[in-house]
Tab-separated table of C-alpha atoms in Angstrom:
chain	number	residue	atom	x	y	z
A	1	UNK	CA	67.868	-54.301	45.645
A	2	UNK	CA	71.468	-55.308	46.427
A	3	UNK	CA	72.607	-58.355	48.389
A	4	UNK	CA	73.456	-56.119	51.336
A	5	UNK	CA	70.028	-54.507	51.269
A	6	UNK	CA	68.380	-57.945	51.184
A	7	UNK	CA	70.450	-59.003	54.192
A	8	UNK	CA	69.360	-55.863	56.050
A	9	UNK	CA	65.744	-56.468	55.084
A	10	UNK	CA	65.977	-60.069	56.321
A	11	UNK	CA	67.607	-59.034	59.605
A	12	UNK	CA	64.964	-56.398	60.293
A	13	UNK	CA	62.110	-58.789	59.462
A	14	UNK	CA	63.578	-61.268	61.938
A	15	UNK	CA	63.935	-58.532	64.551
A	16	UNK	CA	67.640	-59.236	65.125
A	17	UNK	CA	70.031	-56.456	66.127
A	18	UNK	CA	73.124	-55.720	64.027
A	19	UNK	CA	75.337	-56.929	66.875
A	20	UNK	CA	73.571	-60.288	67.198
A	21	UNK	CA	73.237	-60.824	63.450
A	22	UNK	CA	76.892	-59.970	62.894
A	23	UNK	CA	77.836	-62.482	65.577
A	24	UNK	CA	75.706	-65.179	63.931
A	25	UNK	CA	77.472	-64.800	60.562
A	26	UNK	CA	80.863	-64.317	62.234
A	27	UNK	CA	81.665	-60.757	61.174
A	28	UNK	CA	82.063	-57.517	63.107
A	29	UNK	CA	79.165	-55.106	63.522
A	30	UNK	CA	81.138	-52.622	61.424
A	31	UNK	CA	81.478	-55.132	58.579
A	32	UNK	CA	77.771	-55.944	58.676
A	33	UNK	CA	77.027	-52.206	58.561
A	34	UNK	CA	79.184	-51.946	55.441
A	35	UNK	CA	77.349	-54.899	53.838
A	36	UNK	CA	73.942	-53.414	54.545
A	37	UNK	CA	74.867	-49.955	53.283
A	38	UNK	CA	76.647	-51.109	50.110
A	39	UNK	CA	80.062	-49.942	51.277
A	40	UNK	CA	81.254	-53.521	50.790
A	41	UNK	CA	79.476	-55.022	47.791
A	42	UNK	CA	81.589	-58.128	47.206
A	43	UNK	CA	80.162	-60.128	50.106
A	44	UNK	CA	81.844	-63.546	50.620
A	45	UNK	CA	79.662	-66.496	49.671
A	46	UNK	CA	80.011	-68.112	53.112
A	47	UNK	CA	78.535	-64.982	54.737
A	48	UNK	CA	75.625	-64.981	52.280
A	49	UNK	CA	75.014	-68.666	53.036
A	50	UNK	CA	75.159	-68.006	56.787
A	51	UNK	CA	72.685	-65.123	56.524
A	52	UNK	CA	70.330	-67.211	54.372
A	53	UNK	CA	70.478	-70.047	56.888
A	54	UNK	CA	69.342	-67.736	59.689
A	55	UNK	CA	66.221	-66.802	57.733
A	56	UNK	CA	65.597	-70.312	56.366
A	57	UNK	CA	65.817	-69.031	52.796
A	58	UNK	CA	68.071	-69.895	49.892
A	59	UNK	CA	71.342	-68.031	49.216
A	60	UNK	CA	69.979	-67.540	45.682
A	61	UNK	CA	67.171	-65.435	47.143
A	62	UNK	CA	69.660	-63.106	48.850
A	63	UNK	CA	71.616	-62.908	45.586
A	64	UNK	CA	68.459	-61.831	43.773
A	65	UNK	CA	68.427	-64.916	41.552
A	66	UNK	CA	65.363	-66.572	43.065
A	67	UNK	CA	62.283	-64.487	43.797
A	68	UNK	CA	60.086	-67.508	44.329
A	69	UNK	CA	61.227	-68.801	47.697
A	70	UNK	CA	59.573	-68.738	51.112
A	71	UNK	CA	61.007	-70.021	54.405
A	72	UNK	CA	61.760	-73.695	54.920
A	73	UNK	CA	59.168	-75.535	57.007
A	74	UNK	CA	59.938	-78.897	58.585
A	75	UNK	CA	63.022	-79.231	56.436
A	76	UNK	CA	61.157	-78.689	53.153
A	77	UNK	CA	61.536	-75.543	51.067
A	78	UNK	CA	58.037	-74.393	50.166
A	79	UNK	CA	57.483	-72.566	46.911
A	80	UNK	CA	54.818	-70.009	46.237
A	81	UNK	CA	52.525	-70.811	43.322
A	82	UNK	CA	54.369	-70.033	40.118
A	83	UNK	CA	53.534	-69.068	36.542
A	84	UNK	CA	54.983	-71.033	33.626
A	85	UNK	CA	56.468	-69.125	30.692
A	86	UNK	CA	57.902	-70.349	27.407
A	87	UNK	CA	61.638	-70.395	26.718
A	88	UNK	CA	62.378	-69.517	23.110
A	89	UNK	CA	65.386	-70.668	21.160
A	90	UNK	CA	65.276	-67.582	18.981
A	91	UNK	CA	63.159	-64.509	18.330
A	92	UNK	CA	62.793	-63.538	14.678
A	93	UNK	CA	61.767	-60.126	13.415
A	94	UNK	CA	58.162	-59.450	12.543
A	95	UNK	CA	56.704	-62.275	14.630
A	96	UNK	CA	54.809	-61.412	17.835
A	97	UNK	CA	56.335	-63.123	20.870
A	98	UNK	CA	53.137	-65.017	21.597
A	99	UNK	CA	53.118	-66.431	18.038
A	100	UNK	CA	56.687	-67.783	18.018
A	101	UNK	CA	56.785	-71.558	17.698
A	102	UNK	CA	60.468	-72.086	18.474
A	103	UNK	CA	59.693	-73.102	22.073
A	104	UNK	CA	62.508	-75.209	23.525
A	105	UNK	CA	61.564	-75.342	27.201
A	106	UNK	CA	59.589	-73.676	29.958
A	107	UNK	CA	60.574	-71.834	33.135
A	108	UNK	CA	58.588	-70.832	36.188
A	109	UNK	CA	58.400	-67.311	37.558
A	110	UNK	CA	56.669	-66.052	40.666
A	111	UNK	CA	53.127	-64.713	40.584
A	112	UNK	CA	54.467	-61.424	41.899
A	113	UNK	CA	56.780	-61.106	38.914
A	114	UNK	CA	54.129	-62.271	36.442
A	115	UNK	CA	51.801	-59.548	37.676
A	116	UNK	CA	54.273	-56.851	36.549
A	117	UNK	CA	54.021	-57.571	32.817
A	118	UNK	CA	54.338	-60.141	30.043
A	119	UNK	CA	57.379	-62.411	30.165
A	120	UNK	CA	59.249	-64.954	28.075
A	121	UNK	CA	62.498	-66.856	28.415
A	122	UNK	CA	65.247	-66.678	25.791
A	123	UNK	CA	68.200	-69.017	25.419
A	124	UNK	CA	71.583	-67.313	25.088
A	125	UNK	CA	73.620	-68.122	21.966
A	126	UNK	CA	77.270	-67.240	21.451
A	127	UNK	CA	79.851	-65.754	23.795
A	128	UNK	CA	79.239	-62.012	23.477
A	129	UNK	CA	77.874	-61.741	27.029
A	130	UNK	CA	80.523	-63.867	28.730
A	131	UNK	CA	81.641	-64.094	31.481
A	132	UNK	CA	78.215	-63.206	32.946
A	133	UNK	CA	76.083	-65.184	30.497
A	134	UNK	CA	77.122	-68.336	28.684
A	135	UNK	CA	75.911	-70.352	25.707
A	136	UNK	CA	72.749	-72.217	26.715
A	137	UNK	CA	71.889	-70.014	29.709
A	138	UNK	CA	68.339	-68.705	29.876
A	139	UNK	CA	67.341	-65.108	30.548
A	140	UNK	CA	63.901	-64.123	31.812
A	141	UNK	CA	62.669	-61.158	29.805
A	142	UNK	CA	59.889	-58.657	30.491
A	143	UNK	CA	58.384	-57.435	27.228
A	144	UNK	CA	58.859	-53.662	26.836
A	145	UNK	CA	59.954	-51.282	24.088
A	146	UNK	CA	62.329	-49.097	26.111
A	147	UNK	CA	64.786	-49.414	28.990
A	148	UNK	CA	67.150	-47.351	31.104
A	149	UNK	CA	70.810	-46.853	30.250
A	150	UNK	CA	72.866	-49.629	31.836
A	151	UNK	CA	70.123	-52.256	31.727
A	152	UNK	CA	70.463	-55.535	29.837
A	153	UNK	CA	67.993	-55.752	26.992
A	154	UNK	CA	66.852	-57.895	24.098
A	155	UNK	CA	66.974	-55.937	20.854
A	156	UNK	CA	66.357	-56.425	17.140
A	157	UNK	CA	68.826	-54.865	14.708
A	158	UNK	CA	68.247	-54.714	10.944
A	159	UNK	CA	65.340	-57.117	11.250
A	160	UNK	CA	67.673	-59.947	12.315
A	161	UNK	CA	67.192	-62.294	15.257
A	162	UNK	CA	67.010	-60.757	18.705
A	163	UNK	CA	70.290	-60.161	20.501
A	164	UNK	CA	71.084	-59.738	24.207
A	165	UNK	CA	73.159	-56.643	24.999
A	166	UNK	CA	73.653	-53.941	27.627
A	167	UNK	CA	72.040	-50.647	26.661
A	168	UNK	CA	73.864	-47.341	26.890
A	169	UNK	CA	72.088	-44.156	25.878
A	170	UNK	CA	73.773	-40.935	24.817
A	171	UNK	CA	72.498	-37.642	23.391
A	172	UNK	CA	72.722	-38.696	19.754
A	173	UNK	CA	71.599	-42.320	20.006
A	174	UNK	CA	72.425	-45.589	21.755
A	175	UNK	CA	75.128	-48.205	22.080
A	176	UNK	CA	74.589	-51.925	22.515
A	177	UNK	CA	77.438	-53.326	24.594
A	178	UNK	CA	78.724	-56.870	24.983
A	179	UNK	CA	80.219	-58.104	28.256
A	180	UNK	CA	82.941	-59.846	26.253
A	181	UNK	CA	85.669	-57.304	25.498
A	182	UNK	CA	86.531	-58.894	22.158
A	183	UNK	CA	83.285	-57.493	20.719
A	184	UNK	CA	83.145	-53.829	19.752
A	185	UNK	CA	80.149	-51.748	20.882
A	186	UNK	CA	77.313	-51.477	18.366
A	187	UNK	CA	76.721	-47.750	17.926
A	188	UNK	CA	73.501	-46.357	16.468
A	189	UNK	CA	72.484	-42.749	15.916
A	190	UNK	CA	68.896	-41.689	16.411
A	191	UNK	CA	68.575	-41.787	12.624
A	192	UNK	CA	69.947	-45.358	12.541
A	193	UNK	CA	67.427	-46.441	15.149
A	194	UNK	CA	64.589	-45.404	12.832
A	195	UNK	CA	66.064	-46.500	9.496
A	196	UNK	CA	67.639	-49.883	10.284
A	197	UNK	CA	65.571	-50.168	12.535
A	198	UNK	CA	66.836	-50.889	16.040
A	199	UNK	CA	64.027	-52.061	18.292
A	200	UNK	CA	64.044	-52.966	21.984
A	201	UNK	CA	61.648	-55.835	22.664
A	202	UNK	CA	62.367	-56.556	26.315
A	203	UNK	CA	64.428	-56.089	29.449
A	204	UNK	CA	66.332	-58.947	31.066
A	205	UNK	CA	65.184	-59.268	34.669
A	206	UNK	CA	66.776	-62.573	35.656
A	207	UNK	CA	69.512	-64.976	34.518
A	208	UNK	CA	69.191	-68.706	34.986
A	209	UNK	CA	72.493	-70.433	34.407
A	210	UNK	CA	72.468	-73.900	32.886
A	211	UNK	CA	75.149	-76.514	33.503
């Protein structure tokens, strides 16, 4: 769900018309329509903050970064019960996720998210995914052995440590893409995938930046 779709969902849950909601965040009805229908996708941060304030939720929730927030009550942001997962410093080949001992921290995810699969956190190393992900950031990963083209995944190549890349599928194989343009795509034929091997171990569902 996009930011605009979350804003629309919030507005409808609150029972506020487009005209009134647009007035509250100081934009025209036409602009709000474009937000909600993904015609304008680069929504200014002050408008996101204003919309979040109306619903007593965090801007991070509207951005899709925080799925564990409920409305503020009496000035205190209440959190739904969460589930703690381990953050791993590295994932080595041949070791089941649950058996890895390189645990450097923990993170909390919502019960709703936890109910959709098995999760772990992984610390980002290097600059291959900059400027979206930086050294030391943590990604929340759902364990799975396949993903859709365009999704960010955690993969093993040649039995080395797991790497975070964007997946692109084509007829003859896959490419693993870095966000950082100084890194060339890693291209693997279907034969390579079997022989090397190349193995997807999870899909990144959330990024938690660290400062």
